[in-house]
Tab-separated table of C-alpha atoms in Angstrom:
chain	number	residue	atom	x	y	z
E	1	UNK	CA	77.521	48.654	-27.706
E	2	UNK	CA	75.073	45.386	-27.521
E	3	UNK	CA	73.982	44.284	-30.761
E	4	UNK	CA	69.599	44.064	-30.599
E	5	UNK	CA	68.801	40.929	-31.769
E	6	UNK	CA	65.843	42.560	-33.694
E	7	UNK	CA	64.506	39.065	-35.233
E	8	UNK	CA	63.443	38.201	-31.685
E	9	UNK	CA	61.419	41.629	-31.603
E	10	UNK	CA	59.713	40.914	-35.155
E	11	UNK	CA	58.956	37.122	-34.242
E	12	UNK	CA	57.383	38.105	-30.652
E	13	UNK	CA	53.899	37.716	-31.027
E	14	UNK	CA	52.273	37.108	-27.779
E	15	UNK	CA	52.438	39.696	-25.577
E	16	UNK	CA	54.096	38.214	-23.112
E	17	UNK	CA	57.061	37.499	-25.558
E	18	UNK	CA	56.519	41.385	-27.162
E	19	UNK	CA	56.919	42.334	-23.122
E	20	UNK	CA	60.042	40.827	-22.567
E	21	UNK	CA	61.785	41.895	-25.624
E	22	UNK	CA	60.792	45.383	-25.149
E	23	UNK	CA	64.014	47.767	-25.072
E	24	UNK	CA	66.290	47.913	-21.985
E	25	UNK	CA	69.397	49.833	-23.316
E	26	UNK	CA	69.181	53.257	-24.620
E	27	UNK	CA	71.777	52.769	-27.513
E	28	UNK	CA	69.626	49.717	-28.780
E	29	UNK	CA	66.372	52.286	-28.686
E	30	UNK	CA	68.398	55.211	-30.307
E	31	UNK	CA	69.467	52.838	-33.150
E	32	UNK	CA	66.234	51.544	-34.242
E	33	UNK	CA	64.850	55.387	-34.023
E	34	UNK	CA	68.427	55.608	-36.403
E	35	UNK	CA	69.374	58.157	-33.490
E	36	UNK	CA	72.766	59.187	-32.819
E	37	UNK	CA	72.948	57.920	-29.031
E	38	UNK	CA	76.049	60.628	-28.485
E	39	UNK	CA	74.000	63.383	-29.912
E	40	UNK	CA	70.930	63.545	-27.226
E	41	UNK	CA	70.673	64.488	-23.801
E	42	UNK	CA	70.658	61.281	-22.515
E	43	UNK	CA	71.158	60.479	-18.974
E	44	UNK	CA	72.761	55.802	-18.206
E	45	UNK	CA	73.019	57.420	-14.514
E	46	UNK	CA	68.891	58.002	-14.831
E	47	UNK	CA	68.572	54.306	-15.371
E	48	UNK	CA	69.985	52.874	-12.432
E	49	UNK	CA	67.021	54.230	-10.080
E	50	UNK	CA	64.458	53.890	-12.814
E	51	UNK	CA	65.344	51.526	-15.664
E	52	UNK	CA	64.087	52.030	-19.749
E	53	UNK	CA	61.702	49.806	-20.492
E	54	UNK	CA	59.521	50.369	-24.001
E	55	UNK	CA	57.599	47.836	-26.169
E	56	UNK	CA	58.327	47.750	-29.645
E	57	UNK	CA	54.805	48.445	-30.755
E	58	UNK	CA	55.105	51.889	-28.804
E	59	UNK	CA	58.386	52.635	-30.358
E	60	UNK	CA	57.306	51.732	-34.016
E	61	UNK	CA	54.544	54.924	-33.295
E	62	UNK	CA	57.773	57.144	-33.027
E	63	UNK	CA	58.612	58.965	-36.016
E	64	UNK	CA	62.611	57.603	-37.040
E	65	UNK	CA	65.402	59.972	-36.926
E	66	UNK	CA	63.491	62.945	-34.971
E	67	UNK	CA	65.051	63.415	-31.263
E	68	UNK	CA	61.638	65.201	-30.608
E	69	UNK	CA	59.682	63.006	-31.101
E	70	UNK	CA	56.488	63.230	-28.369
E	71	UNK	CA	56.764	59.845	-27.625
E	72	UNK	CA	60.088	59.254	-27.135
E	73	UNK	CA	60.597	62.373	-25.144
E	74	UNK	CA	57.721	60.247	-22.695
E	75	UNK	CA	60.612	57.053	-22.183
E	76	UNK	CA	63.756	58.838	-22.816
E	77	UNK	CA	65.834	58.677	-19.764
E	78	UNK	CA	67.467	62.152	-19.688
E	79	UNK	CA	69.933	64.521	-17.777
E	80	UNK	CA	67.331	66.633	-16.683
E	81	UNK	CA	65.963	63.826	-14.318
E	82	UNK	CA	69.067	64.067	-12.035
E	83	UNK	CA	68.578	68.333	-11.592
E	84	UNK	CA	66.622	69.001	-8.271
E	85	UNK	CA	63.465	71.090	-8.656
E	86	UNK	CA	61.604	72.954	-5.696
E	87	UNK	CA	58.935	71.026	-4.560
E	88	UNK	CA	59.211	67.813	-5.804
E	89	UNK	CA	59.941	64.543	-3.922
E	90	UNK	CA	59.181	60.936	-3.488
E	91	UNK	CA	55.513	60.690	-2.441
E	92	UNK	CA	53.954	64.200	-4.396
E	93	UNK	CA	50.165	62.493	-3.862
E	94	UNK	CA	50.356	61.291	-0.476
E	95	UNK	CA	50.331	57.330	-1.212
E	96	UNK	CA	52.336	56.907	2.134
E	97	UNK	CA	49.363	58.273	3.885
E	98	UNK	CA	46.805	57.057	2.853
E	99	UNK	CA	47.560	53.003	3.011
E	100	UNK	CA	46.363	51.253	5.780
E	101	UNK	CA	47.525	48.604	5.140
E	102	UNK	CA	50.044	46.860	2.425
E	103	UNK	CA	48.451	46.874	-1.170
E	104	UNK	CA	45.653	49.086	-0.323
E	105	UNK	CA	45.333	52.997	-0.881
E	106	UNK	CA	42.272	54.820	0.709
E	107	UNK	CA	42.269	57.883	-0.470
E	108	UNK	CA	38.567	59.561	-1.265
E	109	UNK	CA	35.339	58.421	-0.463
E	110	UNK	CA	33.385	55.335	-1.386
E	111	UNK	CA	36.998	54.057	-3.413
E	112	UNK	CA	39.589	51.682	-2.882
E	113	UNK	CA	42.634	51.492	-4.920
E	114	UNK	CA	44.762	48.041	-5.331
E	115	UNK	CA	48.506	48.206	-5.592
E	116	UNK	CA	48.110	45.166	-7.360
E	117	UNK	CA	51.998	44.874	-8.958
E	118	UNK	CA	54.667	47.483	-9.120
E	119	UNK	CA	55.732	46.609	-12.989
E	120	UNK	CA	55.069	48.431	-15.702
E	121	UNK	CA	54.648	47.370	-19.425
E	122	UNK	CA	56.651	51.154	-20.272
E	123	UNK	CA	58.198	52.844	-17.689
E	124	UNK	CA	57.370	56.425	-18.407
E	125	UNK	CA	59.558	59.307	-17.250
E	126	UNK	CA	57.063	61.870	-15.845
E	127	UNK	CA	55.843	58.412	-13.806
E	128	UNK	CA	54.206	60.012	-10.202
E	129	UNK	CA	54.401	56.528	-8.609
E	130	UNK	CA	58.801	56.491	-9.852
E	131	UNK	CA	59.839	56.429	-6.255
E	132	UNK	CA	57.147	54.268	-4.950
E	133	UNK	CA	58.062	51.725	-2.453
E	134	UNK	CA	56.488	48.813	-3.951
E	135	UNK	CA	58.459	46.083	-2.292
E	136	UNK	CA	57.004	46.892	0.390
E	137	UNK	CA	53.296	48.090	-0.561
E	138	UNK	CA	52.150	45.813	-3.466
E	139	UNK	CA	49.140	43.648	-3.281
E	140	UNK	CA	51.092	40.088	-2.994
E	141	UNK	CA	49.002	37.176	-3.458
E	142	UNK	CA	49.459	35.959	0.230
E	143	UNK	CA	47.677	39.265	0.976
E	144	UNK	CA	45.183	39.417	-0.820
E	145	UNK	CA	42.900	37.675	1.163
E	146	UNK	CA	43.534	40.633	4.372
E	147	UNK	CA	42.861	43.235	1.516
E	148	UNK	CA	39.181	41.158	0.655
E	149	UNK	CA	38.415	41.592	4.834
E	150	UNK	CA	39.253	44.974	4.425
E	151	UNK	CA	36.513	45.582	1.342
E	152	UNK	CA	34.427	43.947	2.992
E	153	UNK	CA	34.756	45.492	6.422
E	154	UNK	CA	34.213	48.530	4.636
E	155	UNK	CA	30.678	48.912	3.486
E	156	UNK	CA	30.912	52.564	2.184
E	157	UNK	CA	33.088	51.475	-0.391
E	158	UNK	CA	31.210	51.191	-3.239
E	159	UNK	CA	34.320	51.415	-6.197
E	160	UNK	CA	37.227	48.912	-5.875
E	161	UNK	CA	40.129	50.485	-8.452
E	162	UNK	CA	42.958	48.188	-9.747
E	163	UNK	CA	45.938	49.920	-10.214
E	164	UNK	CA	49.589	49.557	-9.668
E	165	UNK	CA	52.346	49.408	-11.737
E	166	UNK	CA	49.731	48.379	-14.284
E	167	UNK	CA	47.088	45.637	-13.014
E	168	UNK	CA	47.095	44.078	-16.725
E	169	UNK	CA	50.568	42.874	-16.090
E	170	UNK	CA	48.863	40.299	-13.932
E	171	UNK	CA	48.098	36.831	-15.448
E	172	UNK	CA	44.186	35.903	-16.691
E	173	UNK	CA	43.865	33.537	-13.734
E	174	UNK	CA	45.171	35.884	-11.076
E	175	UNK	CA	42.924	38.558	-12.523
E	176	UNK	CA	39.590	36.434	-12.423
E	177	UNK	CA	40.490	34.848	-8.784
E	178	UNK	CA	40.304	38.690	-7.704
E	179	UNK	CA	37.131	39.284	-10.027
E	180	UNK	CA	35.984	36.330	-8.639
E	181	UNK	CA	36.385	37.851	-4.745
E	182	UNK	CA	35.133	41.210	-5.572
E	183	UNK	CA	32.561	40.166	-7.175
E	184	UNK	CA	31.020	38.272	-3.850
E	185	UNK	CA	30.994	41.886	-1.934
E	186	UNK	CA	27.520	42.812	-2.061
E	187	UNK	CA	28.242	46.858	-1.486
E	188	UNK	CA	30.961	47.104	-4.762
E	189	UNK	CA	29.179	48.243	-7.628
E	190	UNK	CA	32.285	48.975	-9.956
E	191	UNK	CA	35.651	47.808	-10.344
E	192	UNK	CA	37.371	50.522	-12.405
E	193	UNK	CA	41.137	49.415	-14.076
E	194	UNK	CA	44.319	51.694	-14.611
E	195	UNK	CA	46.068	50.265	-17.672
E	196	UNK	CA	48.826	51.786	-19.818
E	197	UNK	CA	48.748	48.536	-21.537
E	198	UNK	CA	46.105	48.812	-24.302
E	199	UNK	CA	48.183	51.520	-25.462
E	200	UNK	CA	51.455	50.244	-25.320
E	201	UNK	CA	51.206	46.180	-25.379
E	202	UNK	CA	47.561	46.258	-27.345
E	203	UNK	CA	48.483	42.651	-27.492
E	204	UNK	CA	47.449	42.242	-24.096
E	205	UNK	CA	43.816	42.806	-25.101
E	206	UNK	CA	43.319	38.892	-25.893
E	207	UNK	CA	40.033	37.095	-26.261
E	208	UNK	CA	40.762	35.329	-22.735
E	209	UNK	CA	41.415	38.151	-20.858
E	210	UNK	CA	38.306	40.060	-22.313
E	211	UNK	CA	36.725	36.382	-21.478
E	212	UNK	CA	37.760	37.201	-17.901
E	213	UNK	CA	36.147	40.232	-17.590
E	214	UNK	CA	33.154	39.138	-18.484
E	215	UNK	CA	33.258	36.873	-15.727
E	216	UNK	CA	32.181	40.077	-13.603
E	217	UNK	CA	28.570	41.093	-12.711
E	218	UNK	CA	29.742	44.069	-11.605
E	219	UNK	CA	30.186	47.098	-13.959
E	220	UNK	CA	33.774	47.479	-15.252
E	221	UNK	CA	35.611	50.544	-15.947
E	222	UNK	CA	38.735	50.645	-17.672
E	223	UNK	CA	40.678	54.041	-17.712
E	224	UNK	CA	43.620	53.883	-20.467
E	225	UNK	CA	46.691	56.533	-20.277
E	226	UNK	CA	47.562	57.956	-23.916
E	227	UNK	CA	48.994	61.592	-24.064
E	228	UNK	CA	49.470	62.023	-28.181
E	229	UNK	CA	47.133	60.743	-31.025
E	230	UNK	CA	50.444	59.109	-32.421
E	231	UNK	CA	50.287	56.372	-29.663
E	232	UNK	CA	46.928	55.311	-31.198
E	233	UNK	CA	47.881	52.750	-33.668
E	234	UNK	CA	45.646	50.409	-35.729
E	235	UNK	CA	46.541	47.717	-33.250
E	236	UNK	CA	45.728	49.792	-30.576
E	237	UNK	CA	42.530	50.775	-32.205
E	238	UNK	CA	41.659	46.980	-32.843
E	239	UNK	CA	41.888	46.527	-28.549
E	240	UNK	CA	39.488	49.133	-28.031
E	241	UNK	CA	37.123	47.746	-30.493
E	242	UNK	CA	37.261	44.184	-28.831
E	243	UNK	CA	36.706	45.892	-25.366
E	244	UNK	CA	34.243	47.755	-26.809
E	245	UNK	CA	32.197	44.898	-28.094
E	246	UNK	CA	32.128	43.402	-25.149
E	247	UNK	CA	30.605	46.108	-23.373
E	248	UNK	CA	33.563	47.507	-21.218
E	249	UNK	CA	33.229	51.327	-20.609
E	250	UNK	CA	36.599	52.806	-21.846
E	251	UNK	CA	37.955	56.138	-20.525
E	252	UNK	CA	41.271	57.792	-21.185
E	253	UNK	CA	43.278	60.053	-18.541
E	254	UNK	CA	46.308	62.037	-19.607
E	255	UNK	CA	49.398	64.381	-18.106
E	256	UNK	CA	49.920	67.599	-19.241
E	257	UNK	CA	53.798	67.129	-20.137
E	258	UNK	CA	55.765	69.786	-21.231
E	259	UNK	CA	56.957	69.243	-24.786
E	260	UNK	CA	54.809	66.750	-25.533
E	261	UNK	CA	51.296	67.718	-25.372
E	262	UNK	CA	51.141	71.101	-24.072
E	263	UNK	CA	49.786	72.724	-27.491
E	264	UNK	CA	45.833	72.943	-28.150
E	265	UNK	CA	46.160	71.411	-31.825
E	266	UNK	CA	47.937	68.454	-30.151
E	267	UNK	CA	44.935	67.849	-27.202
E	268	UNK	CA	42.199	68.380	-29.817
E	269	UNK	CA	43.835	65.746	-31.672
E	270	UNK	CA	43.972	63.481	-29.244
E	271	UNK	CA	40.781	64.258	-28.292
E	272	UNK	CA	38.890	63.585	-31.724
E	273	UNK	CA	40.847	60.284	-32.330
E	274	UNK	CA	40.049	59.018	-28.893
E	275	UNK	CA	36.317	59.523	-29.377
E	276	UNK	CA	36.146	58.622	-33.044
E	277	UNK	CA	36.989	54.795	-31.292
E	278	UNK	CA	35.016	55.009	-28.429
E	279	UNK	CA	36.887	56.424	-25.616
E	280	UNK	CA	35.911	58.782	-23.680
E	281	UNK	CA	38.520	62.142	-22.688
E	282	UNK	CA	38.522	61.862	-18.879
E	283	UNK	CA	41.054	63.625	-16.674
E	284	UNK	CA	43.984	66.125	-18.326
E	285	UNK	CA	46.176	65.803	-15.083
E	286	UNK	CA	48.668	68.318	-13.557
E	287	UNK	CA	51.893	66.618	-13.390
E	288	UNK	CA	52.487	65.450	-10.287
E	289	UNK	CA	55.666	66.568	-8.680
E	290	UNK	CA	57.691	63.615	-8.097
E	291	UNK	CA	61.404	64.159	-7.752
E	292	UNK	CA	62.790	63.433	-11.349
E	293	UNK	CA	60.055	64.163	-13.505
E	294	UNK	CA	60.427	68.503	-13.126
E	295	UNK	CA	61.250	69.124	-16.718
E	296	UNK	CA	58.103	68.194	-17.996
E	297	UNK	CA	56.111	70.558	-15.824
E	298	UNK	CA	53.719	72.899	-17.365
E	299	UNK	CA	52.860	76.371	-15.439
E	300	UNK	CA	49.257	75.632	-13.937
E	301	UNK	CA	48.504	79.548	-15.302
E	302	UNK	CA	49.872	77.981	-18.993
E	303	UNK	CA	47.724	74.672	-18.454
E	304	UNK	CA	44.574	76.912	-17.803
E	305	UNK	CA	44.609	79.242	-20.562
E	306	UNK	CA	45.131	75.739	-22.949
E	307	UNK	CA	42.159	74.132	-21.722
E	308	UNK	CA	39.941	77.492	-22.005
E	309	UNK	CA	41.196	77.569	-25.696
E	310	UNK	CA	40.640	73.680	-26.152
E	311	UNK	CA	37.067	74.160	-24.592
E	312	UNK	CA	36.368	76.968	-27.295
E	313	UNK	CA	37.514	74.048	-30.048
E	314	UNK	CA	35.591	71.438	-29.020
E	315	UNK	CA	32.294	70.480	-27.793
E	316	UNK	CA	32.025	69.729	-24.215
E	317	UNK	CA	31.805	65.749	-23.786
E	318	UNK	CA	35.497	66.244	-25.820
E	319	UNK	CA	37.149	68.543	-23.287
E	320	UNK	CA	38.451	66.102	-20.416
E	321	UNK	CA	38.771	67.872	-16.872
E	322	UNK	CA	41.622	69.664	-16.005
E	323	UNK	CA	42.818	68.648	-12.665
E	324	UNK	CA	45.694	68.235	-9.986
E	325	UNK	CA	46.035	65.914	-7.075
E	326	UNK	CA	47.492	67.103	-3.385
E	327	UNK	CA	48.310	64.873	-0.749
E	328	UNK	CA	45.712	65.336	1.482
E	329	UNK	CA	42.606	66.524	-0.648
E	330	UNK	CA	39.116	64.909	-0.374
E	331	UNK	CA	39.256	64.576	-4.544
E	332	UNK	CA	40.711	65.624	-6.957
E	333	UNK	CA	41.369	69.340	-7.674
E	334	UNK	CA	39.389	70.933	-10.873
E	335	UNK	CA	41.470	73.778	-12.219
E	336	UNK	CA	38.911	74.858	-15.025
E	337	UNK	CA	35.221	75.300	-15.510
E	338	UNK	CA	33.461	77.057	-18.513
């Protein structure tokens, strides 16, 4: 067993530096959660087609010494990701379909979604995208410029989405070269961003690359990913408050994962502490049924009757929409109105 240099992880303060120290070896993560590695279920053979990968910010939100922990039970790579489970497999959302060409998903009406890396800051089990071919499909920058012709070729397309992986991994300069490109389409009206990153590298959310944003006269959107109230920490709270003040509309989407958030108490919570800084509850999703990620389904039945309950809790602008995606659809699938 590798000894973690853990003054590297305390010194890191940039987040580039915090990225690549983040934990890569599950005996180095169980020890600084002072887990016993040979205790828990966990699964070196789940690594090799999906590797661990979790900052140190998001693992100090874990509470030390309990295996069941929410968060951890998001990164832990487990036995249960090698069982096969009916109806799960590589592309559960259609991606395959639906890109026309490399780095470019067209999905739904009047939006666009960029490919635009396939790294992650965390790579998180229940992860729909897990088996995505990104090699092939990312948005390199010797494409980009076919992907631009494409937007603008397109002149129903109104929403240009940056996803990935997670967009934020990408530097300040590459960022505001494709702000820059977007911005010169006269039919976009939004750019929305997917990031994972404000809650798991907050240290991402620098002055510069809020500085780049601003660089857009086009609305911006950014969507965040937190499933539990415990991966809010002050540091995360700090990001939103810089995004906020600079006028960027935050929304949150989350998975419904079994064990983790599939209790009303635990979605009200995150609800409330969301809100209380400014973001706004989006989408609850339906896991999505890629091969690997099975355990953490919830019973769509069991996922209904939790929203009804939360929707009874909490007044409506709290309750995010229940949903599911199916390769094929026209939108996204609502499972639950009042």
């Amino acid at each position: 067993m590798s000894e973690l240099p853990i003054e590297n992880l305390c010194i890191a303060k940039n987040w580039q530096q915090q990225l690549a120290v983040a934990f890569s070896n599950i005996e180095d993560l169980c020890r600084y959660l002072s887990l016993s590695y040979k205790d828990l279920p966990v699964s070196v053979a789940a690594t090799k087609s999906f590797p661990l990968r979790v900052p140190i910010g998001f693992a100090d939100c874990m509470e030390k010494g309990n295996p069941n922990d929410p968060l951890l039970r998001q990164v832990l790579p487990i036995n249960d990701e090698l069982e096969a489970y009916p109806g799960f497999n590589n592309d559960p959302v259609g991606d395959l379909a639906s890109a026309p060409l490399s780095g470019v998903l067209h999905k739904y009406h009047g939006r666009v979604l960029l490919i635009n890396t396939g790294s992650c800051a965390i790579n998180c089990r229940y992860c729909f995208r897990r088996n995505f071919p990104y090699e092939d499909l990312q948005l390199s920058k010797q494409r980009e410029s076919e992907v631009i012709r494409y937007i603008q070729d397109h002149t129903d397309i109104t929403e240009v989405i940056l996803s990935g992986g997670d967009p934020l991994l990408l530097s300040d300069e590459r960022l505001s070269k494709l702000l820059q490109q977007l911005n010169d389409i006269k039919h976009i009206k939004r750019i929305r961003i997917h990031s994972r990153l404000p809650i798991v590298l907050p240290a991402r959310i620098t002055s510069e690359f809020v500085n780049t944003l601003s660089i857009s006269h086009k609305t911006i959107v950014l969507v965040v990913h937190c499933n539990h109230a415990n991966e809010i920490s002050e540091s995360v709270i700090s990001a939103f408050q810089r995004l906020r003040t600079n006028g960027i509309i935050i929304f949150n989407q989350s998975v419904l994962l079994k064990g983790v958030n599939d209790n009303v108490a635990v979605l009200c919570d995150l609800s409330e502490k969301l809100f209380s800084h400014g973001v706004i509850p989006y989408y609850l999703h339906l896991l999505d049924k890629a091969t690997g990620t099975g355990h953490f389904e919830v019973a769509e039945s069991s996922a209904v009757a939790i929203i009804a309950e939360v929707q009874t809790l909490l007044p409506g602008y709290l309750v995010p929409k229940l949903v599911k995606e199916q390769a094929g659809g026209l939108s996204k699938q609502a499972l639950y109105s009042a």
